[in-house]
Short mmCIF file of C-alpha atoms in Angstrom, two decimals:
data_model
loop_
_atom_site.label_atom_id
_atom_site.label_comp_id
_atom_site.label_asym_id
_atom_site.label_seq_id
_atom_site.Cartn_x
_atom_site.Cartn_y
_atom_site.Cartn_z
CA MET A 1 27.39 -23.93 12.45
CA GLY A 2 30.93 -23.30 12.36
CA MET A 3 31.49 -22.66 16.02
CA VAL A 4 34.01 -24.69 17.97
CA SER A 5 32.11 -24.50 21.33
CA LYS A 6 28.81 -26.15 22.23
CA LEU A 7 25.71 -24.42 20.91
CA TYR A 8 22.55 -24.74 23.90
CA LEU A 9 19.55 -23.94 22.35
CA LYS A 10 16.35 -23.29 24.57
CA LYS A 11 13.53 -25.72 24.41
CA GLY A 12 11.40 -25.27 21.38
CA VAL A 13 13.71 -23.15 19.17
CA ILE A 14 15.37 -24.71 15.94
CA PRO A 15 18.02 -23.38 14.30
CA HIS A 16 17.04 -20.62 12.04
CA ILE A 17 19.94 -18.41 11.01
CA PHE A 18 22.64 -20.09 8.67
CA SER A 19 25.77 -18.74 6.87
CA CYS A 20 23.76 -19.03 3.36
CA GLN A 21 21.26 -16.50 4.68
CA LYS A 22 23.29 -13.10 4.62
CA ASP A 23 20.98 -11.33 2.55
CA ARG A 24 17.68 -12.23 4.13
CA GLU A 25 17.27 -8.67 5.54
CA SER A 26 17.66 -7.14 2.65
CA SER A 27 15.44 -9.11 0.44
CA HIS A 28 13.06 -8.29 3.17
CA ILE A 29 10.64 -4.95 2.43
CA ARG A 30 9.60 -3.53 5.57
CA PRO A 31 6.34 -1.17 5.19
CA GLN A 32 6.68 2.04 7.02
CA ARG A 33 5.07 2.27 10.35
CA ALA A 34 1.79 3.95 11.09
CA ALA A 35 3.22 5.72 14.18
CA THR A 36 6.36 6.79 12.16
CA VAL A 37 4.54 8.25 9.45
CA LYS A 38 2.38 10.04 12.15
CA ARG A 39 5.11 11.77 13.93
CA GLN A 40 6.50 12.81 10.68
CA ARG A 41 3.28 14.05 9.89
CA ILE A 42 3.04 16.01 13.58
CA SER A 43 6.53 17.69 12.84
CA LEU A 44 5.59 18.79 9.31
CA VAL A 45 2.28 20.43 11.15
CA ALA A 46 4.03 21.92 13.71
CA ASP A 47 7.05 23.51 11.32
CA ALA A 48 4.31 24.84 9.13
CA MET A 49 2.50 26.91 12.12
CA GLU A 50 6.03 28.06 13.37
CA GLU A 51 6.40 29.55 10.11
CA CYS A 52 2.96 31.03 9.81
CA GLN A 53 3.62 32.42 13.65
CA GLU A 54 6.96 33.95 12.11
CA MET A 55 5.67 35.66 8.98
CA GLU A 56 2.70 36.99 10.95
CA ARG A 57 5.07 38.42 13.51
CA VAL A 58 7.22 40.03 10.35
CA ASN A 59 3.79 41.49 8.93
CA GLU A 60 2.91 43.08 12.45
CA CYS A 61 6.60 44.60 12.46
CA LEU A 62 6.17 46.08 9.02
CA ASN A 63 2.41 47.28 9.45
CA GLU A 64 3.89 48.86 12.53
CA SER A 65 6.64 50.55 11.00
CA LEU A 66 4.91 51.70 7.77
CA GLY A 67 1.91 52.95 10.03
CA SER A 68 3.62 54.71 12.34
CA THR A 69 2.78 58.42 12.87
CA GLU A 70 4.86 59.25 15.68
CA TYR A 71 8.34 58.42 14.47
CA PRO A 72 8.22 59.25 10.64
CA LEU A 73 10.83 57.89 8.57
CA PRO A 74 13.48 60.55 7.32
CA LEU A 75 13.58 61.53 4.09
CA PRO A 76 16.25 60.76 1.85
CA ASN A 77 19.47 62.95 1.22
CA THR A 78 18.84 64.94 4.71
CA PRO A 79 21.48 65.55 7.00
CA GLU A 80 19.62 63.35 9.91
CA ASP A 81 20.37 60.34 7.50
CA THR A 82 23.70 61.44 6.85
CA PRO A 83 26.44 59.95 9.54
CA GLY A 84 28.71 61.95 11.24
CA ILE A 85 26.79 65.41 10.83
CA SER A 86 24.93 66.98 13.70
CA CYS A 87 21.68 68.86 13.69
CA GLY A 88 22.58 72.41 13.42
CA GLU A 89 18.53 74.12 14.15
CA ASN A 90 16.69 73.48 17.34
CA SER A 91 13.95 72.11 15.00
CA LYS A 92 16.10 69.37 14.05
CA GLU A 93 17.45 68.88 17.61
CA GLU A 94 14.35 67.12 18.68
CA ASN A 95 13.89 64.72 15.71
CA CYS A 96 17.88 64.07 16.03
CA SER A 97 16.75 62.89 19.56
CA LYS A 98 14.30 60.89 18.27
CA ASN A 99 15.89 58.98 15.37
CA ILE A 100 19.12 58.56 17.51
CA SER A 101 18.71 54.84 17.19
CA VAL A 102 19.27 54.71 13.23
CA GLN A 103 22.34 57.04 13.43
CA VAL A 104 25.10 54.60 12.68
CA ASN A 105 28.39 54.57 10.93
CA THR A 106 27.78 52.86 7.53
CA MET A 107 31.55 53.05 6.78
CA LEU A 108 32.17 50.46 9.49
CA LYS A 109 31.58 46.90 8.67
CA ASN A 110 30.36 44.13 10.93
CA VAL A 111 29.19 46.58 13.56
CA ARG A 112 25.50 46.25 15.16
CA SER A 113 23.72 49.53 15.42
CA LYS A 114 21.91 50.25 18.75
CA GLY A 115 18.38 50.30 17.11
CA VAL A 116 18.75 46.44 16.17
CA GLN A 117 19.55 45.70 19.78
CA CYS A 118 16.61 47.91 21.20
CA SER A 119 14.08 47.03 18.31
CA PRO A 120 13.05 50.49 17.88
CA ARG A 121 9.50 51.19 16.31
CA THR A 122 11.04 53.49 13.85
CA VAL A 123 12.85 50.88 10.86
CA SER A 124 14.75 51.98 8.00
CA ASN A 125 16.81 49.83 5.62
CA SER A 126 20.15 50.58 7.37
CA THR A 127 19.05 49.06 10.62
CA SER A 128 16.65 46.78 10.03
CA PRO A 129 17.70 42.81 9.98
CA LEU A 130 15.43 42.26 7.08
CA LYS A 131 16.41 43.82 3.85
CA LEU A 132 12.69 44.52 2.83
CA PRO A 133 12.00 45.83 -0.67
CA LYS A 134 11.18 49.63 -1.14
CA GLN A 135 6.97 49.70 -1.21
CA PRO A 136 5.44 52.37 -3.59
CA LYS A 137 3.39 54.98 -2.25
CA LYS A 138 0.20 53.64 -3.30
CA ALA A 139 0.75 50.06 -1.81
CA VAL A 140 1.74 51.72 1.39
CA GLU A 141 -1.41 53.43 1.75
CA ASP A 142 -3.48 50.48 0.97
CA MET A 143 -1.62 48.31 3.73
CA GLU A 144 -2.37 51.39 6.13
CA LEU A 145 -6.35 51.18 5.09
CA SER A 146 -6.20 47.11 5.61
CA ALA A 147 -4.34 47.53 8.78
CA GLU A 148 -7.08 50.09 10.42
CA ALA A 149 -10.07 47.45 8.74
CA SER A 150 -8.26 44.90 10.66
CA SER A 151 -8.12 46.66 14.05
CA SER A 152 -11.66 47.99 13.68
CA SER A 153 -12.81 44.01 13.07
CA GLU A 154 -10.98 42.54 15.92
CA GLU A 155 -13.96 41.87 18.04
CA GLU A 156 -15.87 40.14 14.81
CA MET A 157 -12.84 37.96 14.10
CA GLN A 158 -13.11 36.70 17.85
CA ALA A 159 -16.50 35.43 17.33
CA PRO A 160 -16.64 33.94 14.06
CA SER A 161 -19.83 33.02 12.12
CA ASP A 162 -20.73 29.48 11.25
CA ASP A 163 -20.50 30.72 7.45
CA SER A 164 -17.10 31.87 7.96
CA TYR A 165 -15.80 28.35 9.09
CA GLU A 166 -13.81 26.39 7.10
CA PHE A 167 -13.62 22.77 7.55
CA GLY A 168 -10.59 20.37 7.63
CA GLU A 169 -10.25 16.66 6.30
CA GLU A 170 -10.97 15.42 9.90
CA ASP A 171 -14.20 17.34 9.97
CA ILE A 172 -15.04 16.35 6.63
CA LEU A 173 -14.58 12.60 7.30
CA ASP A 174 -16.23 12.79 10.55
CA SER A 175 -19.30 14.34 9.16
CA PHE A 176 -19.94 11.25 7.18
CA PRO A 177 -22.19 8.53 8.47
CA LEU A 178 -20.80 5.44 10.01
CA GLY A 179 -23.72 3.00 9.29
CA GLY A 180 -22.37 2.39 5.68
CA VAL A 181 -21.06 3.39 2.64
CA MET A 182 -22.62 6.41 1.06
CA ASP A 183 -23.90 6.49 -2.46
CA VAL A 184 -20.59 6.22 -4.58
CA SER A 185 -20.82 9.09 -7.30
CA SER A 186 -22.07 7.87 -10.83
CA ALA A 187 -18.62 8.39 -12.24
CA ILE A 188 -17.08 6.07 -10.13
CA ILE A 189 -19.48 3.21 -10.84
CA LYS A 190 -19.76 3.81 -14.55
CA ARG A 191 -16.00 3.80 -14.53
CA ILE A 192 -15.95 0.37 -12.96
CA LYS A 193 -18.81 -1.07 -14.73
CA VAL A 194 -16.86 0.01 -18.30
CA TYR A 195 -13.77 -1.41 -17.08
CA PRO A 196 -14.47 -4.10 -14.24
CA ARG A 197 -11.68 -6.25 -15.33
CA LEU A 198 -9.08 -3.40 -14.47
CA TYR A 199 -10.73 -2.62 -11.01
CA ILE A 200 -12.19 -5.82 -9.53
CA GLY A 201 -11.05 -8.44 -11.61
CA LEU A 202 -14.31 -9.22 -13.15
CA PRO A 203 -15.03 -9.37 -17.12
CA VAL A 204 -18.01 -7.26 -18.35
CA ASP A 205 -20.19 -10.27 -19.02
CA SER A 206 -19.66 -11.36 -15.54
CA TYR A 207 -20.65 -8.26 -13.22
CA THR A 208 -24.08 -9.76 -12.67
CA VAL A 209 -21.79 -11.70 -9.95
CA ILE A 210 -21.92 -8.36 -8.21
CA GLU A 211 -25.60 -8.19 -8.04
CA LYS A 212 -26.06 -11.76 -6.98
CA LEU A 213 -23.41 -10.82 -4.15
CA CYS A 214 -25.62 -8.09 -3.09
CA GLU A 215 -28.51 -10.26 -3.00
CA PHE A 216 -26.71 -12.92 -1.16
CA THR A 217 -25.05 -10.74 1.66
CA LYS A 218 -27.77 -8.04 2.05
CA CYS A 219 -25.02 -5.62 1.65
CA LYS A 220 -24.56 -2.28 -0.61
CA GLU A 221 -22.89 -2.35 -4.01
CA GLY A 222 -20.35 -0.49 -3.03
CA GLU A 223 -19.46 -2.32 0.11
CA ILE A 224 -19.11 -5.16 -2.24
CA VAL A 225 -17.23 -3.11 -5.20
CA LEU A 226 -14.74 -1.62 -2.36
CA THR A 227 -13.63 -4.97 -1.01
CA LEU A 228 -12.88 -6.30 -4.58
CA LYS A 229 -10.87 -3.10 -5.42
CA LYS A 230 -8.85 -3.60 -2.26
CA ILE A 231 -7.89 -7.31 -3.39
CA ARG A 232 -7.69 -6.17 -7.33
CA LEU A 233 -5.28 -3.19 -6.53
CA ASN A 234 -4.56 -3.29 -2.90
CA GLU A 235 -4.94 0.32 -2.51
CA GLN A 236 -4.12 2.17 0.79
CA PHE A 237 -7.63 2.02 2.79
CA GLU A 238 -7.18 6.22 2.89
CA VAL A 239 -7.29 6.01 -0.74
CA LEU A 240 -10.40 3.92 -1.07
CA GLY A 241 -11.99 6.41 1.55
CA HIS A 242 -11.68 9.15 -0.70
CA ASP A 243 -12.99 7.10 -3.72
CA PHE A 244 -16.28 6.03 -1.99
CA GLY A 245 -16.54 9.27 0.40
CA ILE A 246 -15.94 7.66 3.86
CA SER A 247 -12.93 7.41 6.26
CA LYS A 248 -10.10 5.53 6.54
CA SER A 249 -11.02 3.64 9.59
CA GLN A 250 -14.28 2.87 8.06
CA ALA A 251 -13.44 1.56 4.74
CA SER A 252 -10.77 -1.10 7.01
CA ARG A 253 -13.82 -1.91 8.87
CA ILE A 254 -16.32 -2.61 5.63
CA PHE A 255 -13.21 -4.55 3.93
CA ALA A 256 -13.27 -6.77 7.33
CA LYS A 257 -17.18 -7.26 7.25
CA ILE A 258 -17.65 -8.08 3.57
CA LEU A 259 -14.78 -10.46 2.84
CA PRO A 260 -16.27 -13.40 5.13
CA LEU A 261 -19.34 -13.10 3.52
CA MET A 262 -18.25 -12.84 0.10
CA TYR A 263 -15.99 -15.83 0.83
CA SER A 264 -18.79 -17.84 2.10
CA TYR A 265 -20.46 -17.22 -1.52
CA LEU A 266 -17.54 -17.32 -3.95
CA ARG A 267 -15.79 -20.57 -2.37
CA GLY A 268 -19.04 -22.42 -4.41
CA LEU A 269 -17.40 -21.10 -7.51
CA ILE A 270 -14.29 -23.83 -6.74
CA ILE A 271 -15.65 -26.97 -7.83
CA TRP A 272 -14.38 -30.07 -8.76
CA PRO A 273 -16.15 -31.16 -12.52
CA SER A 274 -17.24 -34.68 -13.53
CA SER A 275 -14.97 -36.57 -15.43
CA PHE A 276 -17.66 -36.51 -18.17
CA ASP A 277 -17.36 -32.94 -18.16
CA ILE A 278 -13.76 -32.37 -18.02
CA LYS A 279 -13.10 -35.10 -21.10
CA MET A 280 -15.84 -32.79 -23.13
CA ASN A 281 -13.72 -29.82 -22.60
CA LEU A 282 -10.40 -31.40 -22.75
CA PRO A 283 -7.70 -29.64 -24.83
CA ILE A 284 -6.79 -31.13 -27.95
CA PRO A 285 -3.02 -31.55 -26.83
CA PHE A 286 -4.01 -33.78 -24.16
CA ARG A 287 -6.07 -36.13 -26.06
CA ALA A 288 -3.41 -38.09 -27.47
CA ARG A 289 -1.83 -39.39 -24.08
CA TYR A 290 -3.16 -37.95 -21.37
CA ALA A 291 -6.70 -37.98 -21.99
CA LYS A 292 -7.03 -39.59 -18.11
CA VAL A 293 -5.39 -36.01 -16.31
CA GLU A 294 -8.10 -34.03 -14.51
CA SER A 295 -5.73 -32.31 -12.18
CA ILE A 296 -2.40 -30.10 -12.57
CA ILE A 297 -1.07 -29.00 -9.37
CA ASP A 298 1.54 -26.55 -8.35
CA CYS A 299 2.25 -24.15 -5.58
CA PHE A 300 2.93 -20.52 -5.33
CA GLU A 301 4.12 -18.15 -2.45
CA VAL A 302 3.27 -14.91 -0.91
CA GLU A 303 5.55 -12.83 1.10
CA ILE A 304 4.59 -11.76 4.51
CA GLU A 305 6.28 -9.66 7.37
CA LYS A 306 8.98 -11.50 9.02
CA PRO A 307 7.71 -12.70 12.32
CA SER A 308 9.04 -11.59 15.56
CA ASN A 309 8.90 -15.48 16.81
CA PRO A 310 12.02 -17.18 15.94
CA LEU A 311 10.06 -20.51 15.92
CA SER A 312 7.75 -19.00 13.37
CA GLN A 313 10.81 -17.45 11.76
CA ALA A 314 12.21 -20.64 10.59
CA LEU A 315 8.54 -22.22 9.81
CA THR A 316 7.60 -19.61 7.22
CA TRP A 317 11.25 -19.09 5.68
CA SER A 318 11.40 -20.01 2.17
CA GLU A 319 15.05 -20.88 0.94
CA TYR A 320 13.35 -20.41 -2.59
CA LYS A 321 12.04 -16.94 -2.75
CA LYS A 322 14.66 -16.03 0.25
CA CYS A 323 12.05 -14.29 2.34
CA ASN A 324 9.06 -15.26 4.80
CA THR A 325 6.26 -16.58 2.79
CA LEU A 326 2.60 -18.56 2.89
CA LYS A 327 2.53 -21.19 0.26
CA TYR A 328 -0.78 -22.38 -1.54
CA LEU A 329 -1.19 -25.49 -3.11
CA VAL A 330 -3.64 -24.81 -6.55
CA SER A 331 -5.38 -27.28 -8.71
CA CYS A 332 -6.90 -26.58 -11.99
CA THR A 333 -8.37 -28.64 -14.88
CA PRO A 334 -6.55 -29.17 -18.34
CA ASP A 335 -8.56 -26.13 -19.70
CA GLY A 336 -7.79 -23.78 -16.70
CA LEU A 337 -10.74 -24.07 -14.15
CA VAL A 338 -9.47 -23.88 -10.73
CA ASN A 339 -11.00 -27.07 -8.73
CA PHE A 340 -9.13 -27.16 -5.38
CA VAL A 341 -6.98 -24.36 -3.12
CA SER A 342 -5.56 -25.42 0.03
CA LYS A 343 -5.10 -23.27 2.93
CA GLY A 344 -1.78 -21.26 3.77
CA TYR A 345 1.03 -23.10 4.84
CA GLY A 346 4.73 -22.06 5.96
CA GLY A 347 7.42 -21.13 3.20
CA ARG A 348 9.35 -24.15 4.88
CA ALA A 349 6.84 -26.96 4.23
CA SER A 350 7.52 -29.12 0.95
CA ASP A 351 5.19 -29.35 -1.92
CA ALA A 352 4.68 -33.21 -1.00
CA ALA A 353 3.94 -32.48 2.50
CA ILE A 354 1.00 -29.68 1.34
CA VAL A 355 -0.52 -32.26 -1.01
CA GLU A 356 -0.54 -34.98 2.05
CA ASP A 357 -1.93 -32.52 4.41
CA CYS A 358 -3.93 -30.10 2.84
CA GLY A 359 -7.21 -32.32 2.11
CA PHE A 360 -6.49 -32.48 -1.82
CA LEU A 361 -6.54 -36.49 -1.86
CA GLU A 362 -9.75 -36.49 -0.20
CA VAL A 363 -11.45 -34.97 -3.06
CA LEU A 364 -9.25 -36.38 -5.56
CA PRO A 365 -11.43 -39.14 -7.61
CA SER A 366 -9.98 -42.48 -8.25
CA GLY A 367 -8.69 -44.04 -11.21
CA VAL A 368 -7.52 -40.53 -12.77
CA SER A 369 -4.00 -38.99 -13.54
CA VAL A 370 -2.32 -35.75 -11.73
CA MET A 371 0.11 -33.94 -13.52
CA ALA A 372 2.90 -31.93 -11.61
CA GLU A 373 6.49 -30.50 -12.33
CA ALA A 374 9.70 -32.34 -11.70
CA GLN A 375 10.47 -32.30 -8.33
CA ALA A 376 12.36 -34.96 -6.35
CA GLN A 377 9.84 -34.39 -3.48
CA LEU A 378 6.72 -35.21 -5.51
CA LYS A 379 8.11 -38.62 -5.71
CA HIS A 380 6.94 -39.66 -2.09
CA ILE A 381 3.13 -38.82 -2.95
CA ASP A 382 3.09 -41.66 -6.10
CA GLY A 383 2.91 -43.98 -3.11
CA LEU A 384 -0.21 -42.30 -2.24
CA LEU A 385 -1.61 -41.84 -5.34
CA THR A 386 -1.30 -45.38 -6.15
CA LYS A 387 -3.27 -46.42 -3.06
CA LYS A 388 -6.28 -44.21 -4.52
CA GLY A 389 -5.33 -46.11 -7.92
CA CYS A 390 -4.26 -42.66 -9.41
CA GLN A 391 -0.95 -42.30 -11.32
CA LEU A 392 1.30 -39.19 -11.48
CA VAL A 393 2.62 -37.84 -14.59
CA ARG A 394 5.73 -35.74 -14.31
CA PRO A 395 9.11 -35.18 -16.16
CA PRO A 396 11.50 -37.92 -15.92
CA ILE A 397 14.07 -37.15 -13.13
CA VAL A 398 17.71 -38.64 -13.78
CA ALA A 399 20.41 -38.76 -11.24
CA SER A 400 23.05 -35.92 -10.97
CA GLY A 401 25.52 -36.54 -13.70
CA GLU A 402 23.52 -38.73 -15.97
CA VAL A 403 22.14 -37.20 -19.34
CA LEU A 404 18.46 -37.76 -20.65
CA ASN A 405 18.11 -39.80 -23.78
CA SER A 406 16.22 -38.72 -26.70
CA MET A 407 13.06 -40.41 -25.45
CA GLN A 408 13.21 -38.70 -22.13
CA VAL A 409 13.93 -35.15 -23.60
CA ARG A 410 10.75 -35.82 -25.99
CA GLU A 411 8.43 -36.67 -23.05
CA THR A 412 9.94 -33.72 -20.90
CA LYS A 413 8.89 -31.30 -23.59
CA GLN A 414 5.73 -32.83 -23.83
CA ILE A 415 4.72 -32.49 -20.15
CA ALA A 416 6.42 -29.05 -19.89
CA ALA A 417 4.14 -27.99 -22.66
CA LEU A 418 0.83 -29.04 -21.08
CA ARG A 419 1.60 -28.61 -17.71
CA ILE A 420 2.23 -24.66 -18.30
CA HIS A 421 -1.37 -24.02 -18.10
CA VAL A 422 -1.30 -24.06 -14.25
CA GLU A 423 1.12 -21.38 -14.20
CA ARG A 424 -1.07 -19.52 -16.28
CA VAL A 425 -3.60 -20.17 -13.79
CA ILE A 426 -0.76 -18.71 -11.16
CA SER A 427 -0.21 -15.78 -13.48
CA ARG A 428 -4.09 -14.67 -13.25
CA LEU A 429 -3.59 -14.89 -9.61
CA ARG A 430 -0.83 -12.52 -9.53
CA GLU A 431 -2.80 -10.13 -11.58
CA PHE A 432 -4.38 -9.07 -8.15
CA ARG A 433 -1.80 -7.35 -6.49
CA TYR A 434 -3.15 -8.49 -3.08
CA LEU A 435 -1.30 -11.98 -3.97
CA VAL A 436 1.86 -10.86 -6.01
CA LEU A 437 5.24 -12.27 -4.62
CA HIS A 438 6.59 -9.18 -2.74
CA ALA A 439 3.11 -7.84 -1.34
CA CYS A 440 4.44 -8.27 2.23
CA ILE A 441 1.26 -9.08 3.97
CA SER A 442 1.30 -7.29 7.43
CA HIS A 443 0.64 -9.69 10.79
CA ASN A 444 -2.80 -8.44 11.13
CA ALA A 445 -4.15 -9.30 7.72
CA ILE A 446 -2.57 -13.01 7.55
CA SER A 447 -5.74 -14.33 9.28
CA LYS A 448 -7.70 -13.02 6.22
CA LYS A 449 -5.37 -14.62 3.35
CA ASP A 450 -7.21 -17.59 3.11
CA MET A 451 -10.40 -16.02 2.31
CA VAL A 452 -8.60 -13.59 0.02
CA VAL A 453 -7.15 -16.46 -1.80
CA ALA A 454 -10.49 -18.36 -2.33
CA VAL A 455 -12.22 -15.27 -3.09
CA THR A 456 -9.71 -14.51 -5.76
CA CYS A 457 -10.12 -18.48 -7.40
CA GLY A 458 -13.80 -17.91 -7.48
CA ILE A 459 -13.14 -14.87 -9.36
CA ILE A 460 -10.90 -16.49 -11.74
CA ASN A 461 -13.38 -19.15 -12.66
CA CYS A 462 -15.57 -15.98 -13.81
CA GLN A 463 -13.16 -14.89 -16.31
CA GLY A 464 -12.58 -16.57 -19.67
CA ARG A 465 -10.72 -19.99 -20.72
CA ILE A 466 -6.74 -20.18 -20.54
CA VAL A 467 -7.19 -22.17 -23.30
#
């Protein structure tokens, strides 16, 4: 650890922070928390309400100033508005006493008048802190009429009728039934049926899977489509609720309810074909030297949120991806059919440990070949495959400093060109945005991740061939 003194660790804690992981925080993308978003929305609403109240106060002051008859506005170019000139006649002395608040010396700068401090009812452009534009005579009359109409209808406004009530977003969402998804509009159903590969990952000729799911799960078509659309596009539940006419919480409950039912049905599409069927559909490049290959294996990872437990952080940290991940083992036939998928493991687990523990060796027939990438870790499973009478096909590995000869280079190219099919299967998995590398799955959704991966593999088997 680079420390001179002794390092004391608590029981059950293993080292998980190293000098080579300085950028681990920068590589982790934390989603914005719901509480923070809620506080921001509340503050925005409060600011908007304050602005509305301030505008109402300004409008009230303007209406009072324009509609006031007790203190009329002085006419321009009169002695009353001229600073420093006193009123000579007795009739004007009364007006001067009333308009004493607006008699200021405009030659002095940075001087506040008494009218500004006392807020008189008579407001002029010289004393008002708000420099209002001049209103035309017709506009002033219209405003006076509107003020009289508003004052006469105050009692009616205090008791609004049901017809004049405006529903907000929460009222609209709460008015929907909670028993299930409402009938989806014909436009959305038509759009999904025309482009099912884009929205739910199924090709057009395999859309009958939705009908079979409805018969098996006894659920509505809208609920099945909502769950598949969440896996395919990874949209927020609020957006899905707007599309299907439900609330955000109801969309989340539907996803949690339908996913286990779909998993129990679609996992049956992940099958291991017989050796005869695999050889009948074997691609031509495999038939010359690798006709016994029935499985091509590889692992893929999906990022998750950084766990709060230090032990969980160490177990899920992936040095290859530089983030906390879940790792899955995928096996496919030479023509691209997914025949096995494992449960999720921590990103720290090696590929050999996953192959040994996930149950892949139990379903693997004897006397076949398994193709894998050139990893030094996979040489440990060579002995396990030999016990079952199977063979591991992988590119040759040489020690550091050595150079491959011409035969080894040719063999590496041949195996790499055939092993790429499992990478194409994984690329189809990545088309579902719920399984992209940096999806950053939350802690609440980790328990559903295995079911999502199995459902996605079943949907992939309904698509066309890779080769």
